[in-house]
Short mmCIF file of C-alpha atoms and ligand atoms in Angstrom, two decimals:
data_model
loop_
_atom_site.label_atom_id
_atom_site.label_comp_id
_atom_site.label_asym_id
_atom_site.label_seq_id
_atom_site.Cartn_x
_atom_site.Cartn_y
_atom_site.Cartn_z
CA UNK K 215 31.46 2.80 2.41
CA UNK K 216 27.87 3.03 2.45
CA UNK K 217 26.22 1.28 5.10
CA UNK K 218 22.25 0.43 4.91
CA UNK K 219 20.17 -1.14 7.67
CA UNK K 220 17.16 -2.62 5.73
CA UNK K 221 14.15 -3.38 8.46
CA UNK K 222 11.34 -6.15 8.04
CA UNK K 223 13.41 -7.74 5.29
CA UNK K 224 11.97 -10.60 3.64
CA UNK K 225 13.60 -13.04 1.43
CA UNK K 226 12.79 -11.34 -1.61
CA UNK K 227 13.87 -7.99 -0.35
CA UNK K 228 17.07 -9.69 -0.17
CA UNK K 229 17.16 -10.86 -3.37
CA UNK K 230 16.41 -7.76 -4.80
CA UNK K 231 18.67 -5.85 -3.23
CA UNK K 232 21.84 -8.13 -2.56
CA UNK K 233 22.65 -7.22 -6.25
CA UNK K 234 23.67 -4.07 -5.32
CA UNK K 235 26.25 -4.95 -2.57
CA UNK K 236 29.62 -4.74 -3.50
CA UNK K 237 32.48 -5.21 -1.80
CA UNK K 238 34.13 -1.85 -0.37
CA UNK K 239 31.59 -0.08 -1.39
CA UNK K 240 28.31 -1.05 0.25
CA UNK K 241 27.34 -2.95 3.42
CA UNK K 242 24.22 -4.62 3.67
CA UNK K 243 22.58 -4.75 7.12
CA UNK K 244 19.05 -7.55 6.51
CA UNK K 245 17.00 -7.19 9.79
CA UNK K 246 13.81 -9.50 10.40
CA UNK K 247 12.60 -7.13 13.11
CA UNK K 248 10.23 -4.26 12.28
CA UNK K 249 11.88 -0.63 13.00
CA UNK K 250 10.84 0.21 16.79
CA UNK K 251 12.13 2.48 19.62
CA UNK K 252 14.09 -0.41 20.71
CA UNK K 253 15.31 -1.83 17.36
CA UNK K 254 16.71 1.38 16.12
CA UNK K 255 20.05 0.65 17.67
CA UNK K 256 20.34 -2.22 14.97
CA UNK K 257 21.31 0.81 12.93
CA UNK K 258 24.12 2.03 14.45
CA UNK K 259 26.91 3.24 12.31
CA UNK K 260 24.90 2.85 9.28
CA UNK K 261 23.73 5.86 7.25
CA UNK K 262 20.84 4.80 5.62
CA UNK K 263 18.34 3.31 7.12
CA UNK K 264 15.93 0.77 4.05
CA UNK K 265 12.00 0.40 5.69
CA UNK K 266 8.47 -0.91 5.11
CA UNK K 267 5.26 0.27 5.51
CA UNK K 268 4.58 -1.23 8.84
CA UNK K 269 8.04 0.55 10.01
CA UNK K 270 6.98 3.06 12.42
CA UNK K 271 8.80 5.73 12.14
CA UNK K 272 7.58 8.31 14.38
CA UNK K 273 9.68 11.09 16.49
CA UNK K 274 11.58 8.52 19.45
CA UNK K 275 12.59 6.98 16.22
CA UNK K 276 13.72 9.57 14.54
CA UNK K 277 15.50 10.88 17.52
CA UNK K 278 17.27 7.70 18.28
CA UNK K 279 18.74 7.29 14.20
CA UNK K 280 19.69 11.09 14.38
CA UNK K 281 21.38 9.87 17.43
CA UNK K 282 23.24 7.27 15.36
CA UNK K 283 24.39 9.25 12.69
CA UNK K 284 21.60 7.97 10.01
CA UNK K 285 20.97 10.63 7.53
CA UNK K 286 18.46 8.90 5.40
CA UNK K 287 15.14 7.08 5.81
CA UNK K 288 13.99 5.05 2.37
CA UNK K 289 10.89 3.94 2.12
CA UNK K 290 10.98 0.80 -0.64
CA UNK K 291 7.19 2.05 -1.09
CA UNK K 292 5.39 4.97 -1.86
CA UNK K 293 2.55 5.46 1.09
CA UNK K 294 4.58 7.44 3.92
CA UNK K 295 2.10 7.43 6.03
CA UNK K 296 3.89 5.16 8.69
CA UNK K 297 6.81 8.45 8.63
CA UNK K 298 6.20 11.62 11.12
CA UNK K 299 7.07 13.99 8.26
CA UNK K 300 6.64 17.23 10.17
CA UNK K 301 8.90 15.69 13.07
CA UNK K 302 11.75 14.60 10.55
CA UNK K 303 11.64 17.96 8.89
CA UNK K 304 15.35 18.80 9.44
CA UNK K 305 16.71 16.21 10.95
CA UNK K 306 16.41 13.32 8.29
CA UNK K 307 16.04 13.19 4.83
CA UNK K 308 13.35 11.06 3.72
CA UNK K 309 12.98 9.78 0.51
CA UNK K 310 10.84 6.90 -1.27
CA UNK K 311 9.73 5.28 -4.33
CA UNK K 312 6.88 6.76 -5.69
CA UNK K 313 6.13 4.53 -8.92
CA UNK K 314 7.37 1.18 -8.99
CA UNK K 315 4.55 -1.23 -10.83
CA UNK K 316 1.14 0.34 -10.68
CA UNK K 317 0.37 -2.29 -13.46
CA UNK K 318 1.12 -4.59 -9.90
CA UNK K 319 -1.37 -3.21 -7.45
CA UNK K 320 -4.04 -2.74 -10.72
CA UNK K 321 -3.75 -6.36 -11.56
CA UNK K 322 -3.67 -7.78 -8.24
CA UNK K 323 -7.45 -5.26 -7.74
CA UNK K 324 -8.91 -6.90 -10.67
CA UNK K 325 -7.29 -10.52 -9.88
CA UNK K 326 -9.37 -10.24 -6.17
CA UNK K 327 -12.39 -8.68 -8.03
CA UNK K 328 -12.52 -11.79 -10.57
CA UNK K 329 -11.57 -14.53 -8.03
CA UNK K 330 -14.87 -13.08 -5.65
CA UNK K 331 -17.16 -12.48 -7.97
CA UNK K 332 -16.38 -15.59 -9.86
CA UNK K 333 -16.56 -18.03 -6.91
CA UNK K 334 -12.68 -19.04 -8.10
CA UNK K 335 -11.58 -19.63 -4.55
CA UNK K 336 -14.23 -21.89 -3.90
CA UNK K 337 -14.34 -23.76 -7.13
CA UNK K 338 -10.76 -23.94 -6.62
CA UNK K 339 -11.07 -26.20 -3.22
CA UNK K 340 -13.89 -27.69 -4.54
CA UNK K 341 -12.02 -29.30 -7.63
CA UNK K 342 -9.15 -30.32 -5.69
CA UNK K 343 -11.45 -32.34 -3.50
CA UNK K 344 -13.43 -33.76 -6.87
CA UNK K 345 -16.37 -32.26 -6.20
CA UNK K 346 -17.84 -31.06 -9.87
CA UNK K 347 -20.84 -29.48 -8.26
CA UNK K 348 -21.81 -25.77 -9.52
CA UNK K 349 -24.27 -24.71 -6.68
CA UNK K 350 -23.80 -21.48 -5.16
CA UNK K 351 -20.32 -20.60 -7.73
CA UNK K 352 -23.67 -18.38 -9.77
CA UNK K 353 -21.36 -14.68 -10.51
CA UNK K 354 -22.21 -11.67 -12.40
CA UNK K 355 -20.88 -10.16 -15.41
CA UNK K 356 -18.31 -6.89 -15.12
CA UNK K 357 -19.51 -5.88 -18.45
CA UNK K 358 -21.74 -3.30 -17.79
CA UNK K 359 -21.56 -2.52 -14.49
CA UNK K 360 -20.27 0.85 -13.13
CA UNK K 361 -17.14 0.90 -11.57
CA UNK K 362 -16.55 3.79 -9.15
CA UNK K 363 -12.36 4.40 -8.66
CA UNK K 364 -11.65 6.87 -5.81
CA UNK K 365 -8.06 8.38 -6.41
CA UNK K 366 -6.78 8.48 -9.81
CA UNK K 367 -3.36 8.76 -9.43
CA UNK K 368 -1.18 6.11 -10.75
CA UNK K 369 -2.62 3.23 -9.74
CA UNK K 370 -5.88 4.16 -10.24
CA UNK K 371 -5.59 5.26 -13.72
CA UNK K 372 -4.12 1.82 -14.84
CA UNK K 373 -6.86 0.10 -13.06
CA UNK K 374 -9.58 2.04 -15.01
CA UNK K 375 -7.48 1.01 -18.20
CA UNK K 376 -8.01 -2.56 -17.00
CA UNK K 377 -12.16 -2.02 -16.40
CA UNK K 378 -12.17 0.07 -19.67
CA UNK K 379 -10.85 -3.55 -21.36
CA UNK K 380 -13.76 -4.89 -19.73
CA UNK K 381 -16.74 -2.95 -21.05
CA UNK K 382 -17.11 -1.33 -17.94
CA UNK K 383 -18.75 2.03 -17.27
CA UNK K 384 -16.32 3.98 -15.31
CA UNK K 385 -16.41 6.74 -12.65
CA UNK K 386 -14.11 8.53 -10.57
CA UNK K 387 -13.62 10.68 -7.14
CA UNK K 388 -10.16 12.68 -6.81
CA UNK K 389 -9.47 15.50 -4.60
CA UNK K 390 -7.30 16.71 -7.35
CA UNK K 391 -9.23 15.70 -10.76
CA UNK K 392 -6.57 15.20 -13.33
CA UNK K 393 -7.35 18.03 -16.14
CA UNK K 394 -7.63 17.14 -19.60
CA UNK K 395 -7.64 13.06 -18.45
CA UNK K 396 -11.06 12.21 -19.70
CA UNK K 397 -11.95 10.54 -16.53
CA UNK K 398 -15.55 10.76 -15.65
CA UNK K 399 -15.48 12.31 -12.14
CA UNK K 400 -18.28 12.59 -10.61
CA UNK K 401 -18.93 13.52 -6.70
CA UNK K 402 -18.08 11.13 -3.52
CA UNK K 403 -21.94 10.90 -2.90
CA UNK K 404 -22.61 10.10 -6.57
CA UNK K 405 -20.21 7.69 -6.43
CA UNK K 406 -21.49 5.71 -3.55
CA UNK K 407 -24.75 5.78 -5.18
CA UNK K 408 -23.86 4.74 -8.77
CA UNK K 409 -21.27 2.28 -7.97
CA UNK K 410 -21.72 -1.46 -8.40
CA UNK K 411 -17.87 -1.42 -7.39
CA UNK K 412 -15.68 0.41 -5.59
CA UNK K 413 -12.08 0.58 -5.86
CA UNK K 414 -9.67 2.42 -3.41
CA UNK K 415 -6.79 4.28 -4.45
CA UNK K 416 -5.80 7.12 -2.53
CA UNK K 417 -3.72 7.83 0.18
CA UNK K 418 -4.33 7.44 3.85
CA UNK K 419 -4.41 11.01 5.08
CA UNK K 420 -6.77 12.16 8.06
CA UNK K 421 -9.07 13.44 5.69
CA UNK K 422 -9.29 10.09 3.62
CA UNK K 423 -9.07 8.22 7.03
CA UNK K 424 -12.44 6.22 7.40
CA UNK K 425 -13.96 7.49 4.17
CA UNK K 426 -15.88 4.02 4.03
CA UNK K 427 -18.02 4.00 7.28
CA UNK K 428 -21.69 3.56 8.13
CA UNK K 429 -22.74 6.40 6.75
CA UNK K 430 -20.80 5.88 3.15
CA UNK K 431 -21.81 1.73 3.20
CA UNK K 432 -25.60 3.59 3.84
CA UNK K 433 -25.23 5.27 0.56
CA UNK K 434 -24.42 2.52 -1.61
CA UNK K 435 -26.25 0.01 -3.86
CA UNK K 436 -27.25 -3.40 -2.40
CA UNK K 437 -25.13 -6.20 -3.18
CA UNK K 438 -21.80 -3.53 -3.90
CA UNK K 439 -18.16 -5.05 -4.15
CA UNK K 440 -15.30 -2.95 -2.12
CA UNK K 441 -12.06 -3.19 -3.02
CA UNK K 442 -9.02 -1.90 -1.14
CA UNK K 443 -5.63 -2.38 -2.26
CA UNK K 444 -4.49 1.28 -0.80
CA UNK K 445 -4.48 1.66 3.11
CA UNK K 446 -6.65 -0.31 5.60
CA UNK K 447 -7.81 2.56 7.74
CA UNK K 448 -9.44 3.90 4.48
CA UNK K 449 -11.84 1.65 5.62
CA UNK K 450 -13.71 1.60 9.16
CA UNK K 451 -13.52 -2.14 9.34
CA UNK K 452 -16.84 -2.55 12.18
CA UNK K 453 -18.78 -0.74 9.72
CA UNK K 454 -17.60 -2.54 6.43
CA UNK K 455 -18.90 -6.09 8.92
CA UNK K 456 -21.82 -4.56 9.69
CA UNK K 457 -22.21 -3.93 6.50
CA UNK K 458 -21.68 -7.33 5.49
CA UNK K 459 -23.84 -8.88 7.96
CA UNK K 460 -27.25 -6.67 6.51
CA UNK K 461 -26.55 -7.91 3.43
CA UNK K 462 -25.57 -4.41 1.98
CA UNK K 463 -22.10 -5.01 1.49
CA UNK K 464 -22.15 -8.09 -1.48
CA UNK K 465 -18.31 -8.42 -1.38
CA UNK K 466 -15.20 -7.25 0.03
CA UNK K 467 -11.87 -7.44 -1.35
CA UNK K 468 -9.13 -6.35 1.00
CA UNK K 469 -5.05 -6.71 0.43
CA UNK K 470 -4.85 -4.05 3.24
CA UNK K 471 -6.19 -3.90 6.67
CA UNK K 472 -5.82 -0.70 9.29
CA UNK K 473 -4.40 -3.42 11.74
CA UNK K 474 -2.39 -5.36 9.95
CA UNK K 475 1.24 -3.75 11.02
CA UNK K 476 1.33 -6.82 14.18
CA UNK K 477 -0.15 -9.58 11.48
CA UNK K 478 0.89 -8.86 8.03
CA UNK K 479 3.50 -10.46 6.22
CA UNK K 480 4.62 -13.07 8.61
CA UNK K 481 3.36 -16.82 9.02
CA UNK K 482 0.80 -16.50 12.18
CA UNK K 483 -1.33 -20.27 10.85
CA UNK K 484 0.18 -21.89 14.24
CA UNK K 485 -1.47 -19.14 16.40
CA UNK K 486 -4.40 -18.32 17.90
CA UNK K 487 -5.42 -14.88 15.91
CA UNK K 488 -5.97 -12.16 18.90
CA UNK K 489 -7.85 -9.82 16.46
CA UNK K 490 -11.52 -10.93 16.49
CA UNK K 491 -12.20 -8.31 13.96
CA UNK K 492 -10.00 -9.66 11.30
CA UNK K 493 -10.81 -13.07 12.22
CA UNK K 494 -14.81 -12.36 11.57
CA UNK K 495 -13.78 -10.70 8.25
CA UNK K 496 -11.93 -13.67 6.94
CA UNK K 497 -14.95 -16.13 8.17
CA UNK K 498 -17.00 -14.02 5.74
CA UNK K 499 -18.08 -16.21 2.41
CA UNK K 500 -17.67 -13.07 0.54
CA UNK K 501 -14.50 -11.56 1.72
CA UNK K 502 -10.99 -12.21 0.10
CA UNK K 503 -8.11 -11.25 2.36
CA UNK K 504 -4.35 -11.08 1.08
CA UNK K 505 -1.76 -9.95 3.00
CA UNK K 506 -0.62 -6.48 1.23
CA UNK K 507 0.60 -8.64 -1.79
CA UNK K 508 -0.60 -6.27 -4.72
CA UNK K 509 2.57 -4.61 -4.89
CA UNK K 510 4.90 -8.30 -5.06
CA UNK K 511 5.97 -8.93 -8.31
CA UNK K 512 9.41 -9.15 -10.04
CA UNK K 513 8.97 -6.47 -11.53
CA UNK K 514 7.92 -4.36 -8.88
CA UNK K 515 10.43 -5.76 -6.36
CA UNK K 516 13.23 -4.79 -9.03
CA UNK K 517 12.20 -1.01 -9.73
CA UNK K 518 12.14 -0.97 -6.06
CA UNK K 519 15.62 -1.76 -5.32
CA UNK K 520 16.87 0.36 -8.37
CA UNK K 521 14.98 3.51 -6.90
CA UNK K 522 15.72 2.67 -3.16
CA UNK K 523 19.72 2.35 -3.98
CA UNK K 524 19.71 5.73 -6.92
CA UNK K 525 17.35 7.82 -3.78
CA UNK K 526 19.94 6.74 -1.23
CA UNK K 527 23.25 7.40 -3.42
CA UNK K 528 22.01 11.07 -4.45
CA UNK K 529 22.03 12.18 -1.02
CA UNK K 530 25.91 11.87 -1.61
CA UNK K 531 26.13 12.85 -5.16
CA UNK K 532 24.21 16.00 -5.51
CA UNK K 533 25.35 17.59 -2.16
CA UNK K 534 22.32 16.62 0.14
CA UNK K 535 19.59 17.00 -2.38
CA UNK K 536 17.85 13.33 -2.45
CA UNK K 537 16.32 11.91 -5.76
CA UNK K 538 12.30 11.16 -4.73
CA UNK K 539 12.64 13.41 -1.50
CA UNK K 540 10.20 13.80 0.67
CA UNK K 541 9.87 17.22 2.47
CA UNK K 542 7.30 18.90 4.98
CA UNK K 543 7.12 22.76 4.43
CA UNK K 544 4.72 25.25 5.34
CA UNK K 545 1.90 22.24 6.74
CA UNK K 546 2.28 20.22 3.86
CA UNK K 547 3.95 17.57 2.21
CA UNK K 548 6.07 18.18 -0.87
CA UNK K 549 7.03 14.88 -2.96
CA UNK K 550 10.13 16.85 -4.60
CA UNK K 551 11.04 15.92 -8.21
CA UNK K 552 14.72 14.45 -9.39
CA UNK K 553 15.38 17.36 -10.80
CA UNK K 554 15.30 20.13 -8.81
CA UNK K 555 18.10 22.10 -7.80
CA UNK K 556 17.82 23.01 -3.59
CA UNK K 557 18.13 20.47 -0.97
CA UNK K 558 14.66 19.91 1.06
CA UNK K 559 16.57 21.42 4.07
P1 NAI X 995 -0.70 8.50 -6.54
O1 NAI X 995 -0.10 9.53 -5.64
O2 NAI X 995 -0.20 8.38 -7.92
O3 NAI X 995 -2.28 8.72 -6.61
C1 NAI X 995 -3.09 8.99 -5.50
C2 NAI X 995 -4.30 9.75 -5.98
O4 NAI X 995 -5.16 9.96 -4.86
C3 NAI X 995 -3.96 11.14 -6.56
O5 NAI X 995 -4.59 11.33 -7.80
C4 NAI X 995 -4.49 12.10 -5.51
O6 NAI X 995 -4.95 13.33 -6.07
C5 NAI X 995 -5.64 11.29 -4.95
N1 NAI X 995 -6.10 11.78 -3.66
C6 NAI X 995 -5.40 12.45 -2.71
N2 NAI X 995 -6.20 12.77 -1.68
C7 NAI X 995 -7.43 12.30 -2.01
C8 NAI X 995 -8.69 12.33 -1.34
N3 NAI X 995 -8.83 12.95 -0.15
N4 NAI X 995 -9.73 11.75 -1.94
C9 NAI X 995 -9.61 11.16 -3.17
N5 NAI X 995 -8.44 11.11 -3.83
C10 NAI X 995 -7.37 11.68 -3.25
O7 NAI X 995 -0.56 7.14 -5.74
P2 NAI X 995 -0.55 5.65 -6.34
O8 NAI X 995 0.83 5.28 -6.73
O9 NAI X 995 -1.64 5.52 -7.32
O10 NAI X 995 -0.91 4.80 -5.03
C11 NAI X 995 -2.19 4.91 -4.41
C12 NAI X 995 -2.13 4.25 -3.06
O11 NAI X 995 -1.95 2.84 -3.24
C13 NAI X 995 -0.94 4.66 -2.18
O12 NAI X 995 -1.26 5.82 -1.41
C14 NAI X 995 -0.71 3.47 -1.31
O13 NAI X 995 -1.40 3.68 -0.10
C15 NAI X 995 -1.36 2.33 -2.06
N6 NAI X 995 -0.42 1.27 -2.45
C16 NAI X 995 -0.68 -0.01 -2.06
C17 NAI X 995 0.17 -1.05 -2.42
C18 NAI X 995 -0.11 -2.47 -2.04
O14 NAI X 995 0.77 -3.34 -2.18
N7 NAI X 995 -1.31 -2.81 -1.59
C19 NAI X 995 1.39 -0.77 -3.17
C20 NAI X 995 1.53 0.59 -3.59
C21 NAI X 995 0.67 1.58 -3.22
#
């Protein structure tokens, strides 16, 4: 019997997953709560534990699920930030799903970049109320305009497909250029300079941590549109409303927010919101919020559950070495392929 404690489960979490229980053979464990020190206990007897990426999973929680006999961690996601690798090293296998829809997170980028830049959100409440009036809806073309993509990776390759369909000029920042891609890259600097757009698609690491503060927003054009779909702390969030406020900053699109772990995904409208930060963003005219939705479609959610369940089982079925592993050796984190043939430890 295979027994899985899935954390911050949501409705559809549950339907994509409950597909996959079967009687005698696996045991579903849904949990509202968020993985914590104290919530780890939920977990007991189970050997798998199923999290999200406002789980935190750092070392008194790694302890306490090595105390209960849990052998794996699965991330339904691919950012792993939320996970102290270095701590789990040995202990706990940690594995996660490293591809599930970038066509998801693209879209939902270029759906926030349209809807801003097109006024749709207003004109939307505006119809509904009958008022016809085009006054302040005036947007710009994307035709044209250079699009600056930082991290071109999965995600961010599919999201320069999408701009290339739009006659945009495209450039690109990666640590780790992709060879032989045809990608324009270009410098971080030159980037900030050039860009009438910028979209975010790399990891949060520390060295990505911030990348957008004063001094980046001082390097941009007037009037440019930030996107984030990748990690909130990618972003220093005072300097992005600062921004904002001097008229720099023309829009902000933001699906992610660095803290959105106590607000995200849950219905707060009958509270009074604590973070003032947040709060100011949202009051903006030109900011769009969602709440880390880029990745929720059916598609996505399905690939998900497929890749969560096949991770989980190959810890069993190939004698310890996990499908999507994740493994810290030597300072650094390996994402190990499916086809390797020694176990991470
Ligand atoms: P990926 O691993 O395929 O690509 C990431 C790219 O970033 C790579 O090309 C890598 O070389 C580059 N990179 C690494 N360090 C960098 C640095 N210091 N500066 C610039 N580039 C750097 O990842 P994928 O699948 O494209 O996902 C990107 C990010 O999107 C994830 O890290 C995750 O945080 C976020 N994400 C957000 C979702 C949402 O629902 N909002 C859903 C899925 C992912």
């Amino acid at each position: 019997m295979l027994r899985i404690a899935f954390f911050e489960a949501k409705d559809y979490d549950k339907a994509a997953f409950e597909p996959y229980e079967k009687e005698g053979e696996t045991e579903f464990r849904f949990l509202e709560t968020k993985l914590t020190e104290i919530t780890a206990g939920l977990a007991k007897e189970c050997d798998a534990v199923c999290v999200f990426v406002n789980d935190s999973v750092n070392a008194a929680v790694i302890d306490k699920l090595c105390e209960y006999g849990v052998k794996i961690i699965a991330l339904r996601c691919a950012g792993f930030n939320n996970v102290d690798m270095k701590y789990a090293f040995g202990k706990i296998h940690v594995v996660r799903v490293p591809g599930y829809s970038p066509y998801a997170v693209a879209e939902h980028t270029m759906a926030m970049l349209l809807t801003s830049i097109r006024r749709i959100h207003k004109a939307f409440i505006r119809t509904r109320d009958f008022n016809f009036s085009l006054n302040g809806l005036t947007g710009f073309d994307l035709h044209g305009k250079t699009v600056g993509v930082v991290g071109t990776g999965r995600i961010g390759r599919v999201f320069i497909d999408i701009c290339r369909g739009f006659g945009m000029n495209i450039i690109a920042y990666d640590a780790f250029p992709a060879a032989d891609s045809g990608i324009n890259y270009v410098s971080l600097d030159e980037l900030f300079e050039k860009s009438d757009i910028i979209s975010l698609h790399c990891p949060l690491t520390d060295e990505t941590k911030h990348m957008i503060n004063a001094d980046a927003i001082g390097k941009m054009k007037k009037g440019v549109v930030i996107l984030n779909t990748s990690r909130g702390a990618l972003i220093d969030a005072d300097a992005l409303l600062d921004g904002i406020r001097a008229r720099k900053v023309g829009a902000a699109c933001l699906d992610v927010y660095e803290e959105e772990a106590s607000l995200f995904f849950e219905d707060r409208s009958g509270h009074i919101l604590n973070d003032e930060r947040l709060a100011r963003l949202i009051s903006m005219p030109n900011v769009i919020v969602t709440s880390h939705q880029a990745f929720l479609t059916a598609e996505a959610l399905s690939n998900i559950a497929e890749t969560t369940m096949n991770n989980i089982r190959s810890y069993y079925e190939n004698d310890g070495i996990c499908d999507n592993e994740l493994c810290y050796k030597d300072g650094r984190i390996e994402t190990l392929s499916k086809d390797r043939k020694e176990r991470c430890f």
